[in-house]
Amino acid sequence: AQTVTQSQPEMSVQEAETVTLSCTYDTSESNYYLFWYKQPPSRQMILVIRQEAYKQQNATENRFSVNFQKAAKSFSLKISDSQLGDTAMYFCALNFGNEKLTFGTGTRLTIIP
Amino acid sequence: AAGVIQSPRHLIKEKRETATLKCYPIPRHDTVYWYQQGPGQDPQFLISFYEKMQSDKGSIPDRFSAQQFSDYHSELNMSSLELGDSALYFCASSFHLSTGAYEQYFGPGTRLTVT
């Protein structure tokens, strides 16, 4: 069975700074997919970024980028130029294609004005 | 762009009552997933459907059942409700690809409170 671990329950950073959220995972499969979801106070789950395990190039979406280290089974999310609207719970998740998502326990990120 | 629709958004039921949650996936999406998120917890997978057939089952109580209809909408039926069933219930949809993964897009959730 696969597991996803987020070891930072809470983080805070000043507005406009850069912050990195950590995620590690464990799976015996070679083909899998990793995601970061954002859950703001509204509780909506919003997809931030995805990474295919077979791709070596790190995914980037505007201010959001990942550092995917396959050998280390690490998948961190970097948020550049953080904004107040980035305040949310961030969940790292993994699946094997058209299957359920397995989530980590989340990191609560607060952006300080 | 159209998103996943869930109804109702809020539901209050008493213990031992029955509840039905509905999910309307994004147009052309053929796969639906149900997740349960308790207070302060991460979402836990309940069940999924692809082309109206159950494709996977997670930690879903026997008191719960679900199905996907011909128009791809899905319903989660919950009977003999317990206080512990109080949670946020998400539906997510995706387009099934024979290879690769397609992102799961989540609805706004149904907040169920059992009193």
XYZ file of N, CA, C and O in Angstrom, chain A residues 15-66:
208
model
N 4.369 37.767 3.382
C 3.916 38.024 2.013
C 5.119 38.385 1.130
O 6.040 39.082 1.569
N 5.099 37.873 -0.102
C 6.131 38.113 -1.120
C 7.357 37.211 -0.949
O 8.221 37.186 -1.836
N 7.436 36.473 0.143
C 8.559 35.571 0.319
C 8.285 34.238 -0.387
O 7.191 33.978 -0.876
N 9.303 33.405 -0.406
C 9.205 32.069 -0.999
C 9.118 31.034 0.110
O 9.777 31.147 1.145
N 8.274 30.031 -0.108
C 8.097 28.991 0.899
C 8.092 27.639 0.201
O 7.611 27.506 -0.939
N 8.633 26.648 0.884
C 8.676 25.281 0.343
C 7.988 24.328 1.297
O 8.333 24.273 2.483
N 7.036 23.571 0.761
C 6.303 22.574 1.536
C 6.838 21.190 1.173
O 7.019 20.883 -0.013
N 7.065 20.369 2.166
C 7.684 19.062 1.948
C 6.656 17.944 1.854
O 5.584 18.010 2.471
N 6.995 16.936 1.078
C 6.152 15.750 0.941
C 7.051 14.572 0.587
O 7.904 14.678 -0.308
N 6.885 13.482 1.282
C 7.549 12.236 0.903
C 6.489 11.170 0.733
O 5.385 11.269 1.274
N 6.812 10.155 -0.032
C 5.827 9.119 -0.315
C 6.533 7.775 -0.394
O 7.767 7.702 -0.478
N 5.734 6.743 -0.360
C 6.295 5.407 -0.477
C 5.382 4.572 -1.355
O 4.170 4.501 -1.115
N 5.939 3.973 -2.363
C 5.209 3.068 -3.225
C 6.204 2.142 -3.911
O 7.346 2.524 -4.157
N 5.730 0.945 -4.206
C 6.574 -0.017 -4.920
C 6.333 0.044 -6.426
O 7.042 -0.623 -7.190
N 5.342 0.842 -6.833
C 5.049 0.972 -8.249
C 6.069 1.891 -8.924
O 6.653 2.762 -8.276
N 6.259 1.688 -10.207
C 7.201 2.531 -10.939
C 6.505 3.650 -11.703
O 7.121 4.660 -12.029
N 5.222 3.472 -11.968
C 4.475 4.480 -12.714
C 3.382 5.048 -11.826
O 2.458 4.330 -11.438
N 3.499 6.293 -11.498
C 2.527 6.914 -10.608
C 2.502 8.419 -10.874
O 3.279 8.940 -11.673
N 1.586 9.085 -10.192
C 1.352 10.501 -10.418
C 1.237 11.192 -9.075
O 0.653 10.661 -8.127
N 1.799 12.378 -9.004
C 1.806 13.155 -7.762
C 1.104 14.487 -7.984
O 1.207 15.076 -9.065
N 0.427 14.933 -6.951
C -0.358 16.159 -7.048
C -0.196 16.991 -5.775
O 0.054 16.456 -4.695
N -0.378 18.266 -5.928
C -0.592 19.158 -4.794
C -1.971 19.791 -4.954
O -2.285 20.343 -6.017
N -2.770 19.670 -3.885
C -4.075 20.311 -3.837
C -4.052 21.368 -2.744
O -3.423 21.204 -1.697
N -4.804 22.428 -2.988
C -4.933 23.530 -2.041
C -6.358 23.545 -1.525
O -7.313 23.408 -2.303
N -6.522 23.695 -0.208
C -7.858 23.798 0.374
C -7.933 25.069 1.211
O -7.526 25.091 2.371
N -8.453 26.144 0.640
C -8.590 27.405 1.384
C -9.698 27.290 2.420
O -10.353 26.244 2.508
N -9.925 28.344 3.196
C -10.974 28.307 4.225
C -12.353 27.939 3.687
O -13.192 27.436 4.418
N -12.593 28.153 2.415
C -13.882 27.770 1.822
C -14.050 26.253 1.752
O -15.149 25.758 1.497
N -12.966 25.499 1.977
C -12.920 24.037 1.973
C -12.947 23.435 0.569
O -12.950 22.225 0.407
N -12.992 24.257 -0.459
C -12.907 23.742 -1.828
C -11.537 23.124 -2.051
O -10.529 23.658 -1.613
N -11.468 21.994 -2.721
C -10.203 21.346 -3.066
C -9.812 21.797 -4.471
O -10.507 21.506 -5.444
N -8.669 22.451 -4.561
C -8.229 23.040 -5.826
C -6.906 22.413 -6.245
O -5.949 22.414 -5.474
N -6.864 21.881 -7.452
C -5.627 21.292 -7.960
C -4.623 22.396 -8.264
O -4.927 23.341 -8.993
N -3.426 22.259 -7.690
C -2.386 23.268 -7.888
C -1.425 22.843 -8.990
O -1.109 23.617 -9.904
N -0.962 21.590 -8.919
C 0.068 21.151 -9.843
C 0.136 19.627 -9.834
O -0.236 19.002 -8.849
N 0.584 19.035 -10.952
C 0.724 17.588 -11.050
C 2.075 17.258 -11.638
O 2.683 18.058 -12.351
N 2.525 16.021 -11.342
C 3.817 15.554 -11.841
C 3.698 14.075 -12.185
O 3.265 13.280 -11.355
N 4.084 13.721 -13.399
C 4.135 12.314 -13.773
C 5.497 11.748 -13.372
O 6.525 12.365 -13.637
N 5.504 10.577 -12.761
C 6.747 10.006 -12.247
C 7.752 9.708 -13.350
O 8.965 9.706 -13.121
N 7.249 9.456 -14.572
C 8.159 9.112 -15.655
C 8.825 10.336 -16.276
O 9.715 10.212 -17.101
N 8.397 11.503 -15.855
C 9.001 12.731 -16.375
C 10.061 13.242 -15.398
O 9.794 13.408 -14.209
N 11.244 13.503 -15.908
C 12.303 14.009 -15.046
C 12.181 15.510 -14.816
O 12.621 16.028 -13.792
N 11.581 16.197 -15.774
C 11.463 17.649 -15.653
C 10.439 18.008 -14.595
O 9.321 17.475 -14.575
N 10.803 18.928 -13.712
C 9.897 19.362 -12.658
C 8.768 20.214 -13.231
O 9.000 21.096 -14.064
N 7.555 19.970 -12.750
C 6.406 20.727 -13.216
C 6.418 22.147 -12.650
O 6.896 22.378 -11.532
N 5.874 23.066 -13.428
C 5.777 24.474 -13.019
C 4.434 25.026 -13.468
O 3.995 24.749 -14.590
N 3.786 25.773 -12.581
C 2.537 26.465 -12.885
C 2.615 27.853 -12.273
O 2.340 28.044 -11.106
N 3.012 28.806 -13.093
C 3.126 30.202 -12.640
C 4.045 30.291 -11.414
O 5.222 29.964 -11.508
N 3.525 30.709 -10.272
C 4.362 30.873 -9.076
C 4.627 29.558 -8.336
O 5.374 29.537 -7.351
N 4.023 28.496 -8.802
C 4.133 27.208 -8.129
C 5.058 26.280 -8.931
O 4.896 26.157 -10.148
N 5.977 25.654 -8.237
C 6.849 24.683 -8.890
C 7.129 23.543 -7.912
O 6.936 23.699 -6.705
N 7.551 22.418 -8.468
C 7.847 21.275 -7.614
C 9.304 20.882 -7.781
O 9.945 21.176 -8.796
